[in-house]
Tab-separated table of C-alpha atoms in Angstrom:
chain	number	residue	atom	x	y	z
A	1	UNK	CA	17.146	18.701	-17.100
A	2	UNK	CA	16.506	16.828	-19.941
A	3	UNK	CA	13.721	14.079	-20.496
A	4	UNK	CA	14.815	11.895	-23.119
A	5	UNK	CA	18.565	11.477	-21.694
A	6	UNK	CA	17.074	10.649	-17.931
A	7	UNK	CA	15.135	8.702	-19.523
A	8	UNK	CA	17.247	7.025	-21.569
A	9	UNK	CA	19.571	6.334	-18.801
A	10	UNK	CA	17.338	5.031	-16.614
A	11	UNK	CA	15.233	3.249	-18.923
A	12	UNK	CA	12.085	3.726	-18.517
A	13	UNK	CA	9.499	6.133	-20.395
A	14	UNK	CA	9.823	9.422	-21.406
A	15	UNK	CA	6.314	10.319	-20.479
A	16	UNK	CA	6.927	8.724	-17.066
A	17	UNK	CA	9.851	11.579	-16.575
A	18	UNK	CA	8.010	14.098	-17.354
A	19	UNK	CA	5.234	13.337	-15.571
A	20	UNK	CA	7.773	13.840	-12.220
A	21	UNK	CA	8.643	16.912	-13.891
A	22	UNK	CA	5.323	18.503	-13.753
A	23	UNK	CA	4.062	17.376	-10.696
A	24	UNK	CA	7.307	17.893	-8.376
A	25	UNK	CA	8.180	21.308	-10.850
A	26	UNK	CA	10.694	23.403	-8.439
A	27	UNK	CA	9.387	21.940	-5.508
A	28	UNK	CA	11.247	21.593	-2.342
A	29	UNK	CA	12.243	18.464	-1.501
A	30	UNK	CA	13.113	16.321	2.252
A	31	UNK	CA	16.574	15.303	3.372
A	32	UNK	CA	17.144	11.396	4.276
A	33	UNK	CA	17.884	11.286	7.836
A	34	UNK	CA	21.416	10.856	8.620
A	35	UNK	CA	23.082	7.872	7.770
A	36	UNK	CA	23.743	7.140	11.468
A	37	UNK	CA	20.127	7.165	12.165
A	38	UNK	CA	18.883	5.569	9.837
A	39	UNK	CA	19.071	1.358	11.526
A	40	UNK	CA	17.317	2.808	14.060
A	41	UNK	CA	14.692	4.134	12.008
A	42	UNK	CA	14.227	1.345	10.086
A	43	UNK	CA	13.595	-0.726	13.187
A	44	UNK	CA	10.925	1.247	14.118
A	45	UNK	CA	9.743	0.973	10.516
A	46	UNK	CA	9.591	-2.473	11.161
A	47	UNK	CA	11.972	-3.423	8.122
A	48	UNK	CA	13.436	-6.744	8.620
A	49	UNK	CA	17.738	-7.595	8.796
A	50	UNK	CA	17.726	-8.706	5.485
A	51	UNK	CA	15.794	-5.715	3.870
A	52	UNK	CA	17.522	-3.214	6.521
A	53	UNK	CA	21.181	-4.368	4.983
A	54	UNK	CA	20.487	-3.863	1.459
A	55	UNK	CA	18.742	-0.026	2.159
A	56	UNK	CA	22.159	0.877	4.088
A	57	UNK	CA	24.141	-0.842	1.401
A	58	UNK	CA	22.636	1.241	-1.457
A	59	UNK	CA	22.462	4.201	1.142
A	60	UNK	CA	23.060	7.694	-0.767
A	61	UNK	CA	26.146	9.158	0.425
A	62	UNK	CA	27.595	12.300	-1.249
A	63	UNK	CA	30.474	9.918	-2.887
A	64	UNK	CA	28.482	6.500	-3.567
A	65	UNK	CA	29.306	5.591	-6.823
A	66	UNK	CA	25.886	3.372	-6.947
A	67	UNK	CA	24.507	6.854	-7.193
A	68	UNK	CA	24.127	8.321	-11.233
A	69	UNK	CA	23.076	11.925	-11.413
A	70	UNK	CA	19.871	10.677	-12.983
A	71	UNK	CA	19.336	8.640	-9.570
A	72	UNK	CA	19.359	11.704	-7.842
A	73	UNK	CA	17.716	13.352	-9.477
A	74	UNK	CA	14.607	11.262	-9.280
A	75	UNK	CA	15.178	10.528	-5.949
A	76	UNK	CA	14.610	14.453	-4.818
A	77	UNK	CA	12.123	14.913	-7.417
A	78	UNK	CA	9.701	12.281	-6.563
A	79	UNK	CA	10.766	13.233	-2.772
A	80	UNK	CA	9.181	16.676	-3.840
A	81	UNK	CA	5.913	15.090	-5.539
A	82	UNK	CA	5.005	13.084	-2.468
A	83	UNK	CA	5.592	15.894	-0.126
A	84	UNK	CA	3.773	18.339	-2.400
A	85	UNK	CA	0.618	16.778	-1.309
A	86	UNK	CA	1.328	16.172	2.125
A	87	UNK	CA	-2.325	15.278	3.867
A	88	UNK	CA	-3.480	13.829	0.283
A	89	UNK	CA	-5.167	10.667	0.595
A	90	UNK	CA	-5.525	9.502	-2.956
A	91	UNK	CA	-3.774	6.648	-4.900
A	92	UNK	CA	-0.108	8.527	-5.571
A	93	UNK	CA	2.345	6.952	-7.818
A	94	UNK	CA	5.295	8.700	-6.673
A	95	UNK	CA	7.476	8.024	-10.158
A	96	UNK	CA	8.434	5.172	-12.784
A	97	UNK	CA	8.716	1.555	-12.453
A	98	UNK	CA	12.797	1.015	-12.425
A	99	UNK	CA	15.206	-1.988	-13.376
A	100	UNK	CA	15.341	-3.307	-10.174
A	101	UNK	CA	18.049	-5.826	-10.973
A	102	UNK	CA	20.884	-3.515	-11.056
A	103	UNK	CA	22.115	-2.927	-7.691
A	104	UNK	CA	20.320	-1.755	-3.979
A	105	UNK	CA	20.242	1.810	-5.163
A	106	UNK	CA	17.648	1.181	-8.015
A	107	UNK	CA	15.656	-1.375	-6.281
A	108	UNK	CA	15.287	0.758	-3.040
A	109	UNK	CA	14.954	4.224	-4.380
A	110	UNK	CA	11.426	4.656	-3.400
A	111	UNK	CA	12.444	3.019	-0.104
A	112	UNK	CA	14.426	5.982	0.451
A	113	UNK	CA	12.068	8.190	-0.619
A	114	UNK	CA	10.139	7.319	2.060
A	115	UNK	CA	12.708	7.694	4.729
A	116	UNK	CA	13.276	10.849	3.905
A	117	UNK	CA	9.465	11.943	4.651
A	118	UNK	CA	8.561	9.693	7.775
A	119	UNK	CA	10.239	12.980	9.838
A	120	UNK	CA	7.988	15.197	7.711
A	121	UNK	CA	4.674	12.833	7.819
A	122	UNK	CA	5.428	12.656	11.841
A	123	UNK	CA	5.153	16.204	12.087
A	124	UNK	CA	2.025	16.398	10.386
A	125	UNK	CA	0.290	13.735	12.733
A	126	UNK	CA	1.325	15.424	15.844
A	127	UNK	CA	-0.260	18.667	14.390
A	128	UNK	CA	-3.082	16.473	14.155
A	129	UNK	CA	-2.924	15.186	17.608
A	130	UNK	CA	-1.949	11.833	16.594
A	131	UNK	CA	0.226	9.651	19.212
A	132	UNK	CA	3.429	8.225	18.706
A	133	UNK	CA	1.719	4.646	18.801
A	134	UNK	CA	-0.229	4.817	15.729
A	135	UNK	CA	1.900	7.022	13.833
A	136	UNK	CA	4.699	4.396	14.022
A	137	UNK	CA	2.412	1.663	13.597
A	138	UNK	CA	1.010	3.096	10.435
A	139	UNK	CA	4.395	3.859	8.836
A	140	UNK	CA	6.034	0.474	9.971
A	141	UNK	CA	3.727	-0.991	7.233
A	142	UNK	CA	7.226	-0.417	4.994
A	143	UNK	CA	8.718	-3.327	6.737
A	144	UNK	CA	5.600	-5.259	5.916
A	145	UNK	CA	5.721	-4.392	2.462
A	146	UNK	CA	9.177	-5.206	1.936
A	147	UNK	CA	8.666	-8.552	3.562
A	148	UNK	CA	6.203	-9.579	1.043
A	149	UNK	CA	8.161	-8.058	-1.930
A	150	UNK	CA	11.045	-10.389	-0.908
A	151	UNK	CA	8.611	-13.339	-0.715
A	152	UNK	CA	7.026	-12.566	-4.381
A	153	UNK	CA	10.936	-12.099	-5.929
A	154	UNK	CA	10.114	-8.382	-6.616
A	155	UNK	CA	7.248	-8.832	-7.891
A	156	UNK	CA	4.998	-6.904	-5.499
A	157	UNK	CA	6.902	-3.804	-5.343
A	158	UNK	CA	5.394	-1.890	-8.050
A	159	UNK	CA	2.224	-1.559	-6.619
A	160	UNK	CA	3.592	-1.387	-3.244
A	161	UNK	CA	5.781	2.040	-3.744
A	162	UNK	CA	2.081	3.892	-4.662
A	163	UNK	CA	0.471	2.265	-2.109
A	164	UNK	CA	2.570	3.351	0.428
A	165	UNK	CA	2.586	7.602	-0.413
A	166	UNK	CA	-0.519	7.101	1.075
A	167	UNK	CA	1.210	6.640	4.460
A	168	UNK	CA	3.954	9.457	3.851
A	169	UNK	CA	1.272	12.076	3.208
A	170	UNK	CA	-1.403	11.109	6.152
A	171	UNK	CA	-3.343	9.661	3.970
A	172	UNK	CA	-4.186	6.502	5.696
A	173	UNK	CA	-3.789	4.888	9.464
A	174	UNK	CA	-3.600	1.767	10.573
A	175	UNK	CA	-6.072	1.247	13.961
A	176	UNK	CA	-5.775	-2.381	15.071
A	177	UNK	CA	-6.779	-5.322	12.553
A	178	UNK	CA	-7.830	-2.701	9.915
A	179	UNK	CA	-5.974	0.055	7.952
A	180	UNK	CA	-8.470	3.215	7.436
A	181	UNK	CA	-7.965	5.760	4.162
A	182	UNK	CA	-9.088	9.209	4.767
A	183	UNK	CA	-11.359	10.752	1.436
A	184	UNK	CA	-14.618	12.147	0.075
A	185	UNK	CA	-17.156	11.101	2.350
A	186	UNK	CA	-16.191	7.250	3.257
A	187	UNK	CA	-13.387	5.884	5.189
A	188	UNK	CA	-11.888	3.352	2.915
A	189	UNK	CA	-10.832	0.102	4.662
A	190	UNK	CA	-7.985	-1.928	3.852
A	191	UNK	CA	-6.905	-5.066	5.257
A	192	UNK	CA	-3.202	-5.725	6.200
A	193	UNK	CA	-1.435	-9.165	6.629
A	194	UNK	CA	-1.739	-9.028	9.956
A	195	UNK	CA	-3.679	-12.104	11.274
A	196	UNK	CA	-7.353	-13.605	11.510
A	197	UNK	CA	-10.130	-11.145	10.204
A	198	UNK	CA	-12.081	-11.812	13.163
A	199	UNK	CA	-15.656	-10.166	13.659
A	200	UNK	CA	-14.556	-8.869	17.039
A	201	UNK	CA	-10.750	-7.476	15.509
A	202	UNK	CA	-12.780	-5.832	12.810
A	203	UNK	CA	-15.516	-4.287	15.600
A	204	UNK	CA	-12.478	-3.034	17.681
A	205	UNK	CA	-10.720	-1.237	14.418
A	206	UNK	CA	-13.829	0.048	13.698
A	207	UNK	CA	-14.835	1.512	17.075
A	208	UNK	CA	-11.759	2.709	16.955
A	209	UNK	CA	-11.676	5.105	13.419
A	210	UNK	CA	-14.923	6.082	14.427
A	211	UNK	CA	-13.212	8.023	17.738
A	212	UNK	CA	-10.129	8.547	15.644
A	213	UNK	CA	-11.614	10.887	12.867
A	214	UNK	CA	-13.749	12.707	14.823
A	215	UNK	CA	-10.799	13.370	16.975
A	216	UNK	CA	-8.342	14.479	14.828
A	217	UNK	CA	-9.892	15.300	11.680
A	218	UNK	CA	-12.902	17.098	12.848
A	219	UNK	CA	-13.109	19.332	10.307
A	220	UNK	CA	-13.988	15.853	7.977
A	221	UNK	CA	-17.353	14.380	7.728
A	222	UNK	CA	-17.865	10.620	6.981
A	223	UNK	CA	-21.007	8.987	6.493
A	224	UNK	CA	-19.479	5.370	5.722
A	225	UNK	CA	-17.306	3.248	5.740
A	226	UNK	CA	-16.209	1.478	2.462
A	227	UNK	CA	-13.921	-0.837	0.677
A	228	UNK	CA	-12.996	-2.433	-2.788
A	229	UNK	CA	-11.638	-5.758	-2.960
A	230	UNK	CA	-11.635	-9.052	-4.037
A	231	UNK	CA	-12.572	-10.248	-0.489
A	232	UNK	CA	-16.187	-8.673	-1.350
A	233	UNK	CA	-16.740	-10.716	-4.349
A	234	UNK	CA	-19.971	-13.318	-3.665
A	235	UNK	CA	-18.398	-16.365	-5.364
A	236	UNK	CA	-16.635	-16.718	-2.537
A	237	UNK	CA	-19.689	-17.976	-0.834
A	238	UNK	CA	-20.031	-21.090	-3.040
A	239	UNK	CA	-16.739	-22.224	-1.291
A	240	UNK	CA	-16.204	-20.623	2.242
A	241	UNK	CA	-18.146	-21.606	5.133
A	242	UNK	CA	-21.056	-19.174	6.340
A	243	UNK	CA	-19.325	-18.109	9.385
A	244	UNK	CA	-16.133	-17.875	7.993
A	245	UNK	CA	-14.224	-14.776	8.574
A	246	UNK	CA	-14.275	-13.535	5.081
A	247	UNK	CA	-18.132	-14.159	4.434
A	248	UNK	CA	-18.824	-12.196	7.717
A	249	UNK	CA	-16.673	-9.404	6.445
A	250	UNK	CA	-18.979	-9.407	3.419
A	251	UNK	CA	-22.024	-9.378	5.730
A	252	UNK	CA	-21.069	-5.854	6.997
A	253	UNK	CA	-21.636	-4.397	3.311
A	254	UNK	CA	-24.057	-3.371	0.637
A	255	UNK	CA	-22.339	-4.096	-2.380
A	256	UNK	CA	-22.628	-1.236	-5.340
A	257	UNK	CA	-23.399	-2.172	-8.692
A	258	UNK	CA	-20.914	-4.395	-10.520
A	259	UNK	CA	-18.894	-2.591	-12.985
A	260	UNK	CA	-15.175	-4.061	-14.098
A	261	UNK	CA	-12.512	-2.082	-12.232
A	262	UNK	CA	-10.205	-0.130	-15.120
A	263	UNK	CA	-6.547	-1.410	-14.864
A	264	UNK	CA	-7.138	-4.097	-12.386
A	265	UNK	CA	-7.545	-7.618	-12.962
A	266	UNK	CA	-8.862	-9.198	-9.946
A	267	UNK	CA	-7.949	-12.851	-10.991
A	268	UNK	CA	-4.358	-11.040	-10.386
A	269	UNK	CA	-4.554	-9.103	-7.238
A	270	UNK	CA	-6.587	-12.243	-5.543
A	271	UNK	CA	-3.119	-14.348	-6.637
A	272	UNK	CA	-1.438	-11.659	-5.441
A	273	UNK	CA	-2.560	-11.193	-1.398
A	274	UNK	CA	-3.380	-15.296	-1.150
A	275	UNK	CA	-0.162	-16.616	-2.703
A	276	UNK	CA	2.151	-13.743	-2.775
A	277	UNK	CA	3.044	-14.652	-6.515
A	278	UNK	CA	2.085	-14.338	-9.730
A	279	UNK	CA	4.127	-16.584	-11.754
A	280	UNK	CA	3.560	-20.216	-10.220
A	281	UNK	CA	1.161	-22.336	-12.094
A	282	UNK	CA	-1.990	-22.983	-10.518
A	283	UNK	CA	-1.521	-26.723	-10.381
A	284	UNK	CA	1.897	-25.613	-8.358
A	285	UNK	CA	0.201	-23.398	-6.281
A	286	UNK	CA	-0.690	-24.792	-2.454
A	287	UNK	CA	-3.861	-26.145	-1.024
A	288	UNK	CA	-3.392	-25.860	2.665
A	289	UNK	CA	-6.482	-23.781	3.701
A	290	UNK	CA	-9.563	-23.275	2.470
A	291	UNK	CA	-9.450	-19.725	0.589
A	292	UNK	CA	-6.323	-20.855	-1.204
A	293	UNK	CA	-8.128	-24.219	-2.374
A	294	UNK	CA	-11.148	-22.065	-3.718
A	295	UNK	CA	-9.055	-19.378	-5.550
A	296	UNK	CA	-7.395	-22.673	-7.632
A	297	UNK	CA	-10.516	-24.776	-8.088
A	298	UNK	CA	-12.316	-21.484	-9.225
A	299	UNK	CA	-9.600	-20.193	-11.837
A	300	UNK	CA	-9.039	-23.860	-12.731
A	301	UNK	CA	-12.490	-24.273	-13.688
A	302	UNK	CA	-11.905	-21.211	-16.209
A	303	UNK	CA	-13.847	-18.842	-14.090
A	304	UNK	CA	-12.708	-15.404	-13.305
A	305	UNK	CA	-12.661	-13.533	-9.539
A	306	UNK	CA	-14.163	-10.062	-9.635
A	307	UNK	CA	-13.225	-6.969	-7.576
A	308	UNK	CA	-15.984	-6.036	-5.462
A	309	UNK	CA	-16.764	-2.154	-3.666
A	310	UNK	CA	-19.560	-1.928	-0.783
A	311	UNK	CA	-20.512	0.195	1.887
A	312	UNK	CA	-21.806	0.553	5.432
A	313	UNK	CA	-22.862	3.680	7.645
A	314	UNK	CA	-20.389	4.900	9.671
A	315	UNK	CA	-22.824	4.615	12.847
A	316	UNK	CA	-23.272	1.442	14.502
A	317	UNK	CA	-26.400	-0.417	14.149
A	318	UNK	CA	-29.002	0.464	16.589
């Protein structure tokens, strides 16, 4: 094995290489399910025709030319990282950022990745006593993600292939309108593309984790429930409606003290989840609803969006 020529090859960082070095080491590794399986897998996972056809195109059969040695290579070794902390729930990047323009094999790598550890994440939630419902609805999420990649031209996908080792190590579940991240004390909540935010869709996902953990993760203690987003941020109340979804989601919460997030820039991730791209001018961008008319008006005006984490107990209100 040698750093600088994978590197080189693949073009990307040195550092970046070795960093899958030292976390996936000797490692064992997961097999891809069989070739034959693998459409209907990726139905259940929710991937749509288009995205399906390019994953079996670049599919990595013994003789596929699309595959280099260095291909491989990463391919089993950030395999072996992801499934080295099986039942993690942190924020994972499971290996570099590649070229994505040169063929299904590159673009889709950590698509297989994943693939080859929904068998092994499956058998870790029925140790946990998890049913076949919610397992497959929290790992179908890939097709989601792929979806919106394909909208934003590839732009999404690098922050969508560490999101989504949190799902391959049963790290996080999704339990109706809200997706629920196991860690520390709080149960971080996410919020999917998946529909209205309604009060009573959020109250039902919520009743819900709060059976769900104590069920199968007994040994786990939350106090809260928390979350860190954009959505939190009080500007928005100088343009949304009181009794709009979003402003009643922020009603649930007690907002920490502001600090700027390191590495995120929420002006970008709030581009990023309303217009599912981050390279249209603002005065290109549409005005159809109410949120997207605020997010232009607001960065038009030169102001900035800030990322927002607050916190509610666990226990319903009494």
């Amino acid at each position: 094995m040698d750093p600088d020529a994978i590197a080189a090859r693949l073009g990307v960082p040195v550092e970046d290489i070795d960093r899958v070095h030292r976390l996936a080491a000797d490692r064992p590794s997961a097999p891809l399910p069989a070739r034959a399986d693998a459409p209907a897998i990726l139905d259940r996972l929710a991937v749509r025709p288009d995205d399906a056809a390019e994953i079996m195109a670049g599919w990595p059969d013994p003789d596929s030319a699309l595959w280099t040695p260095e291909l491989r290579w990463l391919l089993d070794r950030t395999t072996a990282l992801v499934l080295a902390d099986l039942g993690g729930h942190g924020w994972l990047s499971p290996g570099p950022e590649l070229p994505r323009d040169r063929g299904p094999a590159w673009r889709h790598l950590y698509v297989y990745a994943y693939l080859a550890l929904v068998d092994v994440v499956r058998g870790y939630h029925r140790d946990h006593g998890i049913t076949d419902e919610v397992s497959w609805t929290t790992l179908a999420d890939l097709g989601r993600n792929l979806a919106i990649d394909r909208r934003m031209h590839g732009e999404g996908w690098p922050v969508m292939q560490s999101w989504l080792t949190l799902h391959a190590r049963g790290g996080l579940y999704e339990l109706g309108r809200l997706q629920h991240q196991r860690g520390g004390t709080t149960i971080d909540l996410h919020i999917p593309e998946a529909g209205p935010l309604t009060p009573a869709a959020v109250a039902a996902s919520l009743d819900a984790a709060r059976v769900f953990f104590a069920r199968h993760f007994p040994d786990e203690h939350y106090t809260a429930f928390a979350c860190g987003s954009w959505l939190l941020d009080p500007q928005l109340r100088e343009y949304l409606p009181a009794d709009s979804n979003i402003i009643r989601f922020q009603q649930r919460f007690e907002l920490e003290p502001y600090e700027e997030p390191e590495g995120l820039d929420a002006d970008v991730e709030v581009r990023r989840f309303v217009f599912r791209t981050l390279t249209t001018p603002l005065d290109k961008l549409p005005r159809d609803t109410v949120l997207q008319r605020a997010v232009v008006d607001h960065l038009t005006a030169g102001r900035h969006w800030r990322w927002h984490r607050g916190r509610f107990p666990i226990q319903p209100h009494r």
